[in-house]
JSON list of N, CA, C and O in Angstrom, two decimals:
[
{"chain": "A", "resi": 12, "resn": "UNK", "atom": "N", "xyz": [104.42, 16.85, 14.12]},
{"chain": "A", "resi": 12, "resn": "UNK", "atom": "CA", "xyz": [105.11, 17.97, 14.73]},
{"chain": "A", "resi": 12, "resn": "UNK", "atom": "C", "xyz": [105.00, 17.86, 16.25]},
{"chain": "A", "resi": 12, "resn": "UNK", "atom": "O", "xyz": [103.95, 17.35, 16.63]},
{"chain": "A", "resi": 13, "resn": "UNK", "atom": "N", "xyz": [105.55, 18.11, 16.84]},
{"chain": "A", "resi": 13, "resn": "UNK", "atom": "CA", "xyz": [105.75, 18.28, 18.18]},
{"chain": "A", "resi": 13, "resn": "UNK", "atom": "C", "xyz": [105.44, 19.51, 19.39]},
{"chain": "A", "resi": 13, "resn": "UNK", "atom": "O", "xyz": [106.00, 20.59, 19.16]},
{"chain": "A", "resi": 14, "resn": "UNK", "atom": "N", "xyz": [104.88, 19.45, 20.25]},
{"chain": "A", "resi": 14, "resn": "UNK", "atom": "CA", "xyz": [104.25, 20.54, 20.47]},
{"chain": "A", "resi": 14, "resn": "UNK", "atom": "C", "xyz": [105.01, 21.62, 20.90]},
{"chain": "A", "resi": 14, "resn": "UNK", "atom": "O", "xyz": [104.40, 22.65, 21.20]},
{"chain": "A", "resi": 15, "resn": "UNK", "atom": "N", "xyz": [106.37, 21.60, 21.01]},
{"chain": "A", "resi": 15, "resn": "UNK", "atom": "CA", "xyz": [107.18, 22.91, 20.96]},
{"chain": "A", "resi": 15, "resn": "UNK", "atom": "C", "xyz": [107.33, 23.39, 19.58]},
{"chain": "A", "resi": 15, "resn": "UNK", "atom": "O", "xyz": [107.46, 24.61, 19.65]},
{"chain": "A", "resi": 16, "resn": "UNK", "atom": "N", "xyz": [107.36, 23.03, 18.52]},
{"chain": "A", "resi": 16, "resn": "UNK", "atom": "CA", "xyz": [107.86, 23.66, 17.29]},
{"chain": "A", "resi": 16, "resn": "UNK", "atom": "C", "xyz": [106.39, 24.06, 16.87]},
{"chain": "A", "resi": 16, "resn": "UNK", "atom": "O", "xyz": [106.35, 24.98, 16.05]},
{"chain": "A", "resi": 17, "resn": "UNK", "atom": "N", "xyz": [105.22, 23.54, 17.26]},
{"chain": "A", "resi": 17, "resn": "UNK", "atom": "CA", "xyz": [103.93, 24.00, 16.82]},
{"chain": "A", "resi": 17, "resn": "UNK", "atom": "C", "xyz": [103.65, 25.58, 18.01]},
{"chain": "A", "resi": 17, "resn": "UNK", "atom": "O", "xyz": [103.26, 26.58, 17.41]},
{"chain": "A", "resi": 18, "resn": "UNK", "atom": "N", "xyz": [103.77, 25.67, 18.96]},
{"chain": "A", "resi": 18, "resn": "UNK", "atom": "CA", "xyz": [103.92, 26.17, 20.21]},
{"chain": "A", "resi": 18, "resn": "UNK", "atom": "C", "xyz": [105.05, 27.55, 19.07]},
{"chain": "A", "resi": 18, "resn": "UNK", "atom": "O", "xyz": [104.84, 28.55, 18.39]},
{"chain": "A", "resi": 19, "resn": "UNK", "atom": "N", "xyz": [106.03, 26.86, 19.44]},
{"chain": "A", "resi": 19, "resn": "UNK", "atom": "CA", "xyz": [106.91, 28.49, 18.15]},
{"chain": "A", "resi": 19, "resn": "UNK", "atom": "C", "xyz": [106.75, 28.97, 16.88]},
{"chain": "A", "resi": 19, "resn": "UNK", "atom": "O", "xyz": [107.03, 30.08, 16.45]},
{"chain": "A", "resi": 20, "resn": "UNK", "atom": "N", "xyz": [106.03, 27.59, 16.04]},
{"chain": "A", "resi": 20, "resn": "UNK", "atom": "CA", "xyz": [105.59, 28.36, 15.10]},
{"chain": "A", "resi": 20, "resn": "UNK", "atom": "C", "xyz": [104.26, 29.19, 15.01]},
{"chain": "A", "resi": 20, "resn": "UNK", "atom": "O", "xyz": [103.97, 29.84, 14.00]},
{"chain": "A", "resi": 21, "resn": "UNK", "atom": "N", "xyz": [103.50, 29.12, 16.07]},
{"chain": "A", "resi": 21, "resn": "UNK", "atom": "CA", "xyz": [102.16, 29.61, 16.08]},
{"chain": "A", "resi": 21, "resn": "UNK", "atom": "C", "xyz": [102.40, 30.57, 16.47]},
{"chain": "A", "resi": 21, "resn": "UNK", "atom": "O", "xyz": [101.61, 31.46, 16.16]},
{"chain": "A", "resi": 22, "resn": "UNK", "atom": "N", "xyz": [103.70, 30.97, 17.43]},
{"chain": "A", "resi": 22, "resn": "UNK", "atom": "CA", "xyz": [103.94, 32.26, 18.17]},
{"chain": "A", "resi": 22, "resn": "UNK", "atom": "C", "xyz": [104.32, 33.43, 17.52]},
{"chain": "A", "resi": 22, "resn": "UNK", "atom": "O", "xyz": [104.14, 34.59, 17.89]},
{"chain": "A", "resi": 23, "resn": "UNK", "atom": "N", "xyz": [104.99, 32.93, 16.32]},
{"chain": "A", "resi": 23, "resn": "UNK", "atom": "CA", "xyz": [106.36, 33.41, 15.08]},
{"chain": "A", "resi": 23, "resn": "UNK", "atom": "C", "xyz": [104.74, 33.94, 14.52]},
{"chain": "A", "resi": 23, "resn": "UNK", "atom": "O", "xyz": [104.49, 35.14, 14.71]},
{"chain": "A", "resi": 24, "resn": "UNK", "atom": "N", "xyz": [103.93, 33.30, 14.01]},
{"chain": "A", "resi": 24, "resn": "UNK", "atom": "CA", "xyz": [102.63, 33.81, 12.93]},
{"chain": "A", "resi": 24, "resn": "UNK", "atom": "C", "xyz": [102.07, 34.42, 13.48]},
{"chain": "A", "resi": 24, "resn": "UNK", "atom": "O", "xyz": [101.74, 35.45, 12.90]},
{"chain": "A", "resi": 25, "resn": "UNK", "atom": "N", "xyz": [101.60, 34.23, 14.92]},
{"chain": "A", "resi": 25, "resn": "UNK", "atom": "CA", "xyz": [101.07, 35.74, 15.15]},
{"chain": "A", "resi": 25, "resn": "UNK", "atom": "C", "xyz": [101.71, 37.05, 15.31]},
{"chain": "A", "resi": 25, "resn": "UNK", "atom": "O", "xyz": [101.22, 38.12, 14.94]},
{"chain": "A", "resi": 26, "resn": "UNK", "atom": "N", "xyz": [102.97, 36.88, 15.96]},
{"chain": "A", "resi": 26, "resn": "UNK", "atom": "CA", "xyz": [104.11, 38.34, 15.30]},
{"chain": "A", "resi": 26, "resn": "UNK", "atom": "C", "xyz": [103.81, 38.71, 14.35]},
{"chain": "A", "resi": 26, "resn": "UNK", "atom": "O", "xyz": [103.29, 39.82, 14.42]},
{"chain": "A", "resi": 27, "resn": "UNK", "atom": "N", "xyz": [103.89, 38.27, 13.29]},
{"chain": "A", "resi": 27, "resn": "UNK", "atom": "CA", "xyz": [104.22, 38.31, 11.62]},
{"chain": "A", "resi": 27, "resn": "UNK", "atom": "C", "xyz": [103.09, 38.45, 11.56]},
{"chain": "A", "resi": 27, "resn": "UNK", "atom": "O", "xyz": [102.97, 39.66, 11.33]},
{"chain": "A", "resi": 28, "resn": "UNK", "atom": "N", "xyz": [102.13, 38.02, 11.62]},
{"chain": "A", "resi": 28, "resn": "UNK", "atom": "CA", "xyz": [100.39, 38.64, 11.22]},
{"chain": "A", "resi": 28, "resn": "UNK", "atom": "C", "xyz": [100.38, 39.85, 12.06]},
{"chain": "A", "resi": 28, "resn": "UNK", "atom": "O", "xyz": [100.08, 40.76, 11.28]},
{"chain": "A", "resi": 29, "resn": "UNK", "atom": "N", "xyz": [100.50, 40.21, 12.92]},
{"chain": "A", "resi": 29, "resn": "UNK", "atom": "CA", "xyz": [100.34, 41.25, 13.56]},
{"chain": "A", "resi": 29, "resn": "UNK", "atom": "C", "xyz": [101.07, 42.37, 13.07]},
{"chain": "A", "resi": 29, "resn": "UNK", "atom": "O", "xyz": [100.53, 43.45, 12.84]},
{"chain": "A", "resi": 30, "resn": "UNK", "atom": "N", "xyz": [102.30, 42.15, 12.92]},
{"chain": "A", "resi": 30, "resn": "UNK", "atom": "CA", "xyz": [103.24, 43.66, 12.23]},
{"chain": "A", "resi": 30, "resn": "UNK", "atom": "C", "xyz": [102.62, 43.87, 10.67]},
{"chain": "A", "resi": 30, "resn": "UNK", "atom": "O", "xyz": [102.54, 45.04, 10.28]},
{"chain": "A", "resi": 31, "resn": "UNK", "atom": "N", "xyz": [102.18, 42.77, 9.76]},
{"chain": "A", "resi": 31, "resn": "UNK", "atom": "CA", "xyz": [101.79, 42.91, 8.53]},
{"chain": "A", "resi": 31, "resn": "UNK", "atom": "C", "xyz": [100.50, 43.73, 8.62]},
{"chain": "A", "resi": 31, "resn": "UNK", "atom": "O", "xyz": [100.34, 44.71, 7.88]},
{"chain": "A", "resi": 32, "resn": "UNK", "atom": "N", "xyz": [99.27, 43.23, 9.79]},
{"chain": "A", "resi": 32, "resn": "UNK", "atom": "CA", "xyz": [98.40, 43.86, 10.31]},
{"chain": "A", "resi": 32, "resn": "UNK", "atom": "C", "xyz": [98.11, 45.58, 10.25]},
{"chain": "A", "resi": 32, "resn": "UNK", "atom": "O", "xyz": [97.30, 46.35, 9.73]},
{"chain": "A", "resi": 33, "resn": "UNK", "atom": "N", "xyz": [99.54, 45.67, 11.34]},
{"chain": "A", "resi": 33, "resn": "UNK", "atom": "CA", "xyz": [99.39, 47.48, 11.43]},
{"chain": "A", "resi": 33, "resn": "UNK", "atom": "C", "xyz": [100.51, 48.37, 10.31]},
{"chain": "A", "resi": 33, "resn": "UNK", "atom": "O", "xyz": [100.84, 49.56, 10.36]},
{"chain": "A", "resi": 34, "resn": "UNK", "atom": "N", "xyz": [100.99, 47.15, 9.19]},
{"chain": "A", "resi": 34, "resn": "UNK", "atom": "CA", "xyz": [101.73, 47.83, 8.58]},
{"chain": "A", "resi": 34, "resn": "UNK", "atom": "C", "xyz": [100.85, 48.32, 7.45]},
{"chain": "A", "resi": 34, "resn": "UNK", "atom": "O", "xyz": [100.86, 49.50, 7.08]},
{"chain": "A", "resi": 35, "resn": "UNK", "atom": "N", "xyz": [99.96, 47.24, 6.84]},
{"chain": "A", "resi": 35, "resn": "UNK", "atom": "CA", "xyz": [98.65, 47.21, 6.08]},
{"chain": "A", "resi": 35, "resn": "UNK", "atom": "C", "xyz": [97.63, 48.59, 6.09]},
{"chain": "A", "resi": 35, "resn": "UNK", "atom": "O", "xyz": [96.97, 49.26, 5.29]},
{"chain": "A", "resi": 36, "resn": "UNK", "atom": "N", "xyz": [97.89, 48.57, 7.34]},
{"chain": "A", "resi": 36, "resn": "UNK", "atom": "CA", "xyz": [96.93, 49.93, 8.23]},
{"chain": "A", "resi": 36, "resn": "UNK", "atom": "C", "xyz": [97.39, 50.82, 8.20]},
{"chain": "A", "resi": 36, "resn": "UNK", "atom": "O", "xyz": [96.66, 51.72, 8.60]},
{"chain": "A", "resi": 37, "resn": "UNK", "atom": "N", "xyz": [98.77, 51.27, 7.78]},
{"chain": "A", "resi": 37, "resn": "UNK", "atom": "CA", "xyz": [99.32, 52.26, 7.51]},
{"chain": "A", "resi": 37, "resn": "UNK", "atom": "C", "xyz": [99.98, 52.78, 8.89]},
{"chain": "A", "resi": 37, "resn": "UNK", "atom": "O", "xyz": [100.40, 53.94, 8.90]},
{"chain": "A", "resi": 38, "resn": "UNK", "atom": "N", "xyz": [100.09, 52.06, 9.95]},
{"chain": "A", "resi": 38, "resn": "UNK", "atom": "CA", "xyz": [100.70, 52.47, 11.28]},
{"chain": "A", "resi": 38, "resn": "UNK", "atom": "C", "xyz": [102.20, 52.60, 11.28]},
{"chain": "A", "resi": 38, "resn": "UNK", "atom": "O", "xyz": [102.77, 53.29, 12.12]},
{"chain": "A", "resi": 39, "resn": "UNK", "atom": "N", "xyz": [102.93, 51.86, 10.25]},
{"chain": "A", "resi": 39, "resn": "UNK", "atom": "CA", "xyz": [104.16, 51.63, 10.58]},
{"chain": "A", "resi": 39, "resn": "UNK", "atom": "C", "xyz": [104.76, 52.09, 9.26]},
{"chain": "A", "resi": 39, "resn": "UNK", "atom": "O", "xyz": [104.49, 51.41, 8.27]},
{"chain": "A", "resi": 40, "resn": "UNK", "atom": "N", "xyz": [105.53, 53.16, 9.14]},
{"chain": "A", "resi": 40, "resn": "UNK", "atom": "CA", "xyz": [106.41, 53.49, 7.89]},
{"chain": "A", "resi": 40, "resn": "UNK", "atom": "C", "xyz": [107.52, 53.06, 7.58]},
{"chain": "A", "resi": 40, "resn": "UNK", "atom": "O", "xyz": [108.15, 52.08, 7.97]},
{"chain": "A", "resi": 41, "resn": "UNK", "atom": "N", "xyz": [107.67, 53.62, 7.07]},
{"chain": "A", "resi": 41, "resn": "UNK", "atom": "CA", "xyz": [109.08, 53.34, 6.19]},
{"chain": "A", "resi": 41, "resn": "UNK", "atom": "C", "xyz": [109.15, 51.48, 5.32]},
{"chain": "A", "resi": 41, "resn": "UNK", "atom": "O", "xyz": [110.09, 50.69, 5.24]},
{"chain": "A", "resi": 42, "resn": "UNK", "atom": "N", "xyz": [108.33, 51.41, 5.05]},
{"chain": "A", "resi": 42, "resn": "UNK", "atom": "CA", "xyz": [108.08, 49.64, 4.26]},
{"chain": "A", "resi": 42, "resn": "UNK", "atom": "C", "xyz": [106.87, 49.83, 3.40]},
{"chain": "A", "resi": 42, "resn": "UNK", "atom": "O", "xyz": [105.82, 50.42, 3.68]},
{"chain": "A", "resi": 43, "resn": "UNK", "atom": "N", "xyz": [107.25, 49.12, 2.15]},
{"chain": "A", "resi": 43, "resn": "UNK", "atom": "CA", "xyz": [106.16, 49.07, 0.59]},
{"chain": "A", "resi": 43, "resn": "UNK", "atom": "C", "xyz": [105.17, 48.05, 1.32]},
{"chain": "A", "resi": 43, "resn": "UNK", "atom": "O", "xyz": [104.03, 47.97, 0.87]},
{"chain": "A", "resi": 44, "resn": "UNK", "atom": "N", "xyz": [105.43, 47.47, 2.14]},
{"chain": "A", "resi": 44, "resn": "UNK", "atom": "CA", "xyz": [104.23, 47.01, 2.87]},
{"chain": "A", "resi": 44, "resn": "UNK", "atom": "C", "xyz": [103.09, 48.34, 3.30]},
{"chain": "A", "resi": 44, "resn": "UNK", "atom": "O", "xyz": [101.92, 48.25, 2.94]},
{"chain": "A", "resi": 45, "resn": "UNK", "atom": "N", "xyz": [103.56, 49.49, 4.07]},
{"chain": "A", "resi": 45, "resn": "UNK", "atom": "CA", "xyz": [102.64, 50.22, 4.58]},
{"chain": "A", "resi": 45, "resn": "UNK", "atom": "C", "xyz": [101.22, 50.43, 3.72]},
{"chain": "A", "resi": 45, "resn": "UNK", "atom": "O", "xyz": [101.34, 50.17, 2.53]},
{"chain": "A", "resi": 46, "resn": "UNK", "atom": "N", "xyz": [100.15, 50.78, 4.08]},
{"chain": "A", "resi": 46, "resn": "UNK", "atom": "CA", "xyz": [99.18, 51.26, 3.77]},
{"chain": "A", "resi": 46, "resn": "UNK", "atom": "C", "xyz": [99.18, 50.07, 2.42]},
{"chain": "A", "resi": 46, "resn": "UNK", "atom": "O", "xyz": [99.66, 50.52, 1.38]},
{"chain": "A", "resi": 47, "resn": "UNK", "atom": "N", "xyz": [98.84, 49.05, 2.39]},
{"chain": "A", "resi": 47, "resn": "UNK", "atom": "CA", "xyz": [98.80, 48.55, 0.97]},
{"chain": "A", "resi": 47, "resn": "UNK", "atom": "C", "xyz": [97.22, 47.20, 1.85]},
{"chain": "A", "resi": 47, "resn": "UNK", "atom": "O", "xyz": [97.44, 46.65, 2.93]},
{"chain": "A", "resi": 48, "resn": "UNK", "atom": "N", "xyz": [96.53, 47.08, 1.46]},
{"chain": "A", "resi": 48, "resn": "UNK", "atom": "CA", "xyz": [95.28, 46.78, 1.95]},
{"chain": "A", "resi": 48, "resn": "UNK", "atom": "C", "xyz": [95.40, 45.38, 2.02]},
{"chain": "A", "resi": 48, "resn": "UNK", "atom": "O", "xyz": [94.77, 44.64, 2.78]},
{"chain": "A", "resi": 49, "resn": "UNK", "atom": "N", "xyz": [96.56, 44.92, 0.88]},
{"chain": "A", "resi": 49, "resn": "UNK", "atom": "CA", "xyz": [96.34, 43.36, 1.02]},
{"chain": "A", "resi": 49, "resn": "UNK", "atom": "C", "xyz": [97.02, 42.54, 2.41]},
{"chain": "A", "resi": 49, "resn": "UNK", "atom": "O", "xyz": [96.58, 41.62, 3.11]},
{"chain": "A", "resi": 50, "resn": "UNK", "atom": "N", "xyz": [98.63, 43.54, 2.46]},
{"chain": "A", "resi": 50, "resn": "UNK", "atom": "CA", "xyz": [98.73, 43.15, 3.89]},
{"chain": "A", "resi": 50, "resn": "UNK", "atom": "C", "xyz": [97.31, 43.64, 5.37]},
{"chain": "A", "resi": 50, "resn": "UNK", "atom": "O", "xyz": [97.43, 43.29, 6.55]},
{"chain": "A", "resi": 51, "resn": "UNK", "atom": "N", "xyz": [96.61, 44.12, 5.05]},
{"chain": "A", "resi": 51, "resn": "UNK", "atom": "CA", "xyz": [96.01, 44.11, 6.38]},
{"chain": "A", "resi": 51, "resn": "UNK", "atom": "C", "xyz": [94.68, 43.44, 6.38]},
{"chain": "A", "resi": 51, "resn": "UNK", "atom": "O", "xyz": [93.77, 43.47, 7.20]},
{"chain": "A", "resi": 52, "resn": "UNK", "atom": "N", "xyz": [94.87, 42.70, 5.01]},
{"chain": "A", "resi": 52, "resn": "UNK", "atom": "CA", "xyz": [93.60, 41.24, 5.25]},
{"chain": "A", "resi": 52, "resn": "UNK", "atom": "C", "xyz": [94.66, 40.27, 5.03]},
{"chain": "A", "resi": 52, "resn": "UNK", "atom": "O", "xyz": [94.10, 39.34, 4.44]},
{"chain": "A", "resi": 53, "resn": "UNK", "atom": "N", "xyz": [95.84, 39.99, 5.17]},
{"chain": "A", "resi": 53, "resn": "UNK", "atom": "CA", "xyz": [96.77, 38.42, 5.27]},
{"chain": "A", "resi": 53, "resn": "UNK", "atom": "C", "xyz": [96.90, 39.00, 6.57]},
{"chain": "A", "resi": 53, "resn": "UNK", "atom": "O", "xyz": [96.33, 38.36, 7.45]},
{"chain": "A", "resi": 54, "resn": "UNK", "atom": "N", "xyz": [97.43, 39.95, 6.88]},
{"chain": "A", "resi": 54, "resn": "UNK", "atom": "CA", "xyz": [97.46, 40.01, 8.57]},
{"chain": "A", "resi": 54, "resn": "UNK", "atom": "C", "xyz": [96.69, 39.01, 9.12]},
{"chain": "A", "resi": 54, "resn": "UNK", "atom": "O", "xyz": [97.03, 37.82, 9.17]},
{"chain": "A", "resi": 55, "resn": "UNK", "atom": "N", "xyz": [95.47, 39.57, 9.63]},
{"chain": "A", "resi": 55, "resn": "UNK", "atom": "CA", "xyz": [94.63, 38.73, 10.47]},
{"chain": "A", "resi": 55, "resn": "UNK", "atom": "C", "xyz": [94.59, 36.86, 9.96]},
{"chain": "A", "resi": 55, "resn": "UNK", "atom": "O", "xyz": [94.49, 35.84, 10.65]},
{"chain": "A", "resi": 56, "resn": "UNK", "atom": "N", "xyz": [94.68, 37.00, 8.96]},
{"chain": "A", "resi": 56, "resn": "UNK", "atom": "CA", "xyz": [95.03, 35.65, 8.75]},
{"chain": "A", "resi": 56, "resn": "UNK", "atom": "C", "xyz": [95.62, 34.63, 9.04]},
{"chain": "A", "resi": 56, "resn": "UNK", "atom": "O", "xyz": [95.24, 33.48, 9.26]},
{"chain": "A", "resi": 57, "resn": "UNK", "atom": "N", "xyz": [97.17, 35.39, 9.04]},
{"chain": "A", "resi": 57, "resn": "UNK", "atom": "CA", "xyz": [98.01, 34.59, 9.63]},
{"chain": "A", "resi": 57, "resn": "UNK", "atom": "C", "xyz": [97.78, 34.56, 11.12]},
{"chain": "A", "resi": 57, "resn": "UNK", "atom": "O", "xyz": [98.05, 33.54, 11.74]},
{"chain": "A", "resi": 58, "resn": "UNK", "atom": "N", "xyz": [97.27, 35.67, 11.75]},
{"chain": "A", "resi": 58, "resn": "UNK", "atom": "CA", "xyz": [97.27, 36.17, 13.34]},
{"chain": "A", "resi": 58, "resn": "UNK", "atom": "C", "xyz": [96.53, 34.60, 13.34]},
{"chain": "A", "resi": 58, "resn": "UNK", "atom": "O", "xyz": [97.05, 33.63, 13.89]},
{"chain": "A", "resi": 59, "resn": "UNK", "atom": "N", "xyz": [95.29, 34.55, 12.66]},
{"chain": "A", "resi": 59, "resn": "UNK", "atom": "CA", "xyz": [94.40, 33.35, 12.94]},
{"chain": "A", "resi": 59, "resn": "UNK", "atom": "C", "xyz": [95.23, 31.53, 12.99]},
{"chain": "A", "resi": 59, "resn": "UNK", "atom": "O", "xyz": [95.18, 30.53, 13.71]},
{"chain": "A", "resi": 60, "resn": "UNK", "atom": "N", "xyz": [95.81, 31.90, 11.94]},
{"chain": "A", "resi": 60, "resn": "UNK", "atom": "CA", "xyz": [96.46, 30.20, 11.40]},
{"chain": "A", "resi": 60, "resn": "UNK", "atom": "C", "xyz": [97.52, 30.10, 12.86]},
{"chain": "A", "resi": 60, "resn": "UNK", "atom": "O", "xyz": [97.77, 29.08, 13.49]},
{"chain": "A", "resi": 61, "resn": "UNK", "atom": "N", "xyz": [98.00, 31.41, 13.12]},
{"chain": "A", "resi": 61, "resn": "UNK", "atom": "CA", "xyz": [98.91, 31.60, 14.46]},
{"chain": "A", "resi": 61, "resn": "UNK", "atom": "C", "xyz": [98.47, 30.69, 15.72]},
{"chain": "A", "resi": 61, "resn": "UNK", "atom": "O", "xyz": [98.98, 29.68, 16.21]},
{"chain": "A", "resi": 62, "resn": "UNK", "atom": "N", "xyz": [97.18, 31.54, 16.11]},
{"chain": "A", "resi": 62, "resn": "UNK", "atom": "CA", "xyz": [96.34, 31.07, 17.16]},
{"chain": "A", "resi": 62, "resn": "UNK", "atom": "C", "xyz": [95.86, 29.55, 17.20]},
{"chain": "A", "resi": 62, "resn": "UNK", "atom": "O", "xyz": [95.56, 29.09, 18.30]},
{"chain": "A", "resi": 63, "resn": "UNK", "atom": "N", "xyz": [95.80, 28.94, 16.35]},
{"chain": "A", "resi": 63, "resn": "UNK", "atom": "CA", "xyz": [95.43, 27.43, 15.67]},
{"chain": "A", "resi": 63, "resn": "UNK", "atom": "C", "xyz": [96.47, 26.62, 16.08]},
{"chain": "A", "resi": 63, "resn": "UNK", "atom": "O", "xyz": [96.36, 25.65, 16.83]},
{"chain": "A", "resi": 64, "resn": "UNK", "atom": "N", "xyz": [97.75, 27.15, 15.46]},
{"chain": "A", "resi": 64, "resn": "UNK", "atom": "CA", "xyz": [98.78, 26.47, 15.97]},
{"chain": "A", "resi": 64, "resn": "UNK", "atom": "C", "xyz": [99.20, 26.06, 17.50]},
{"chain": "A", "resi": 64, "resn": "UNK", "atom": "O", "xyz": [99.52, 24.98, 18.00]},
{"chain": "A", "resi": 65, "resn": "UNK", "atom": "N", "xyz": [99.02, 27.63, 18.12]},
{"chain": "A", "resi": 65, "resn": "UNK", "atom": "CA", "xyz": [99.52, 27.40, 19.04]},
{"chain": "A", "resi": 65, "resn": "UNK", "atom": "C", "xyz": [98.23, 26.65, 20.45]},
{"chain": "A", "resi": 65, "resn": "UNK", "atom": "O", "xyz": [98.51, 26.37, 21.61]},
{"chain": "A", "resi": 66, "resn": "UNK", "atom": "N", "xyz": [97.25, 26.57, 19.93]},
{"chain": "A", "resi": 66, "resn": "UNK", "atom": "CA", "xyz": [95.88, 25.68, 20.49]},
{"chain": "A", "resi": 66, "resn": "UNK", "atom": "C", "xyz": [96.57, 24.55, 20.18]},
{"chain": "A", "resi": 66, "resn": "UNK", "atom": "O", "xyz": [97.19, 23.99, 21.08]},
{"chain": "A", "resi": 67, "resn": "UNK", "atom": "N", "xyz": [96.60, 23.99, 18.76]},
{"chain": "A", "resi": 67, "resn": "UNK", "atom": "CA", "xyz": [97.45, 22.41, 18.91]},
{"chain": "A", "resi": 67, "resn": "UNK", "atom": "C", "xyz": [98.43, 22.38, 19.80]},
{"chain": "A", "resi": 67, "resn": "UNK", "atom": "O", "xyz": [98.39, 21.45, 20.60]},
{"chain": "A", "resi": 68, "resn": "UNK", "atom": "N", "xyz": [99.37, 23.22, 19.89]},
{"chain": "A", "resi": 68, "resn": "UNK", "atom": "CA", "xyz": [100.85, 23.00, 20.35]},
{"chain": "A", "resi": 68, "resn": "UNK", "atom": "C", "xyz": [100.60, 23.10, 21.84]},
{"chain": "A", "resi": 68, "resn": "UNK", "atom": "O", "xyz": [101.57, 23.01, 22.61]},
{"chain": "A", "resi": 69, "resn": "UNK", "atom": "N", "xyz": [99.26, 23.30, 22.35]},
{"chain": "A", "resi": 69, "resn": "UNK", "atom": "CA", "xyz": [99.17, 23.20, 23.95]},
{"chain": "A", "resi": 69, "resn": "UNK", "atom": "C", "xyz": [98.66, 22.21, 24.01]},
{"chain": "A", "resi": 69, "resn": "UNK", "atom": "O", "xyz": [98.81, 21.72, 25.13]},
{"chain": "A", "resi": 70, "resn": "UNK", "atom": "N", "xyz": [97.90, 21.40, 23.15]},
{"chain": "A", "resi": 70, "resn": "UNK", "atom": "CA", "xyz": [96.66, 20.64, 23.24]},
{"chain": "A", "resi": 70, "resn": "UNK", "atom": "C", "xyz": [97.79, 19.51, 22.97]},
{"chain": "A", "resi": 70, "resn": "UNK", "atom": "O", "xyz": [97.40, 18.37, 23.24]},
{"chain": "A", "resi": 71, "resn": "UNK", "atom": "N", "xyz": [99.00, 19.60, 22.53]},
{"chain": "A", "resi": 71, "resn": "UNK", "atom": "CA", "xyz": [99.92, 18.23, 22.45]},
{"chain": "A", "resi": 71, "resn": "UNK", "atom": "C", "xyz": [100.63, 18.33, 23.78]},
{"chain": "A", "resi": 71, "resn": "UNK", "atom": "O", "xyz": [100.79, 17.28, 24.38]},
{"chain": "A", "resi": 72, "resn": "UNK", "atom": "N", "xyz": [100.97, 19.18, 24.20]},
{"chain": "A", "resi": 72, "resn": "UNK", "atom": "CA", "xyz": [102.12, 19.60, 25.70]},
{"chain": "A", "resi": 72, "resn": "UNK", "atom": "C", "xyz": [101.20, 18.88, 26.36]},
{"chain": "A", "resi": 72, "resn": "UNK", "atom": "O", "xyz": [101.56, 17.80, 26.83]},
{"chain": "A", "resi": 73, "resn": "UNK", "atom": "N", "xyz": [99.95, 19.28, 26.52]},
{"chain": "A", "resi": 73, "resn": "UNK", "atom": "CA", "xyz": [98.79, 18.74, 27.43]},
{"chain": "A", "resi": 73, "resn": "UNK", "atom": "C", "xyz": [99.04, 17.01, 27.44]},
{"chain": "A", "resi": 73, "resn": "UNK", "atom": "O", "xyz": [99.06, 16.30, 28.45]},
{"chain": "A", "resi": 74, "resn": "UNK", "atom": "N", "xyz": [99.17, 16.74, 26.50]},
{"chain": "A", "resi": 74, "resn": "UNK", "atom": "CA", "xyz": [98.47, 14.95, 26.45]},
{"chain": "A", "resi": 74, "resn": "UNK", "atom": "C", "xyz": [99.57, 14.03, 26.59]},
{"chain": "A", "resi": 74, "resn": "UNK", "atom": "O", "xyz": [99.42, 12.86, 26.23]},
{"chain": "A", "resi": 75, "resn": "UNK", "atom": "N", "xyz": [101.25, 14.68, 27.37]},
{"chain": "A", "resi": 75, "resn": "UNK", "atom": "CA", "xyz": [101.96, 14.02, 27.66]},
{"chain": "A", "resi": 75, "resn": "UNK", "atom": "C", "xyz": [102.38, 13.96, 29.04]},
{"chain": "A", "resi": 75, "resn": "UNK", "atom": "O", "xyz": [103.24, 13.15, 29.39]}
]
């Protein structure tokens, strides 16, 4: 992978971990996501696999 598409996809997962996050938490209505516990332990998860990515995707920008 290349370090822009690692760079956007790491960016895209922490969005998406993050809204699943406070939807989990019951912050955000109107979605069968809200208040449901399993989204707000995949939240942080993905937030994490997010952050990973986007460490590679600098750590490749870097080494060219």
């Amino acid at each position: 992978m290349t370090g822009w598409l690692r760079l956007t996809l790491g960016l895209l997962a922490v969005v998406v971990g993050a809204v699943w996050t406070v939807q989990g938490l019951g912050y955000v209505e109107g979605s069968v996501m809200t208040g449901q516990r399993i989204w707000a332990v995949l939240g942080p998860l993905l937030v994490l696999v997010g952050l990973a990515l986007l460490w590679l995707g600098v750590r490749a920008r870097d080494r060219r």
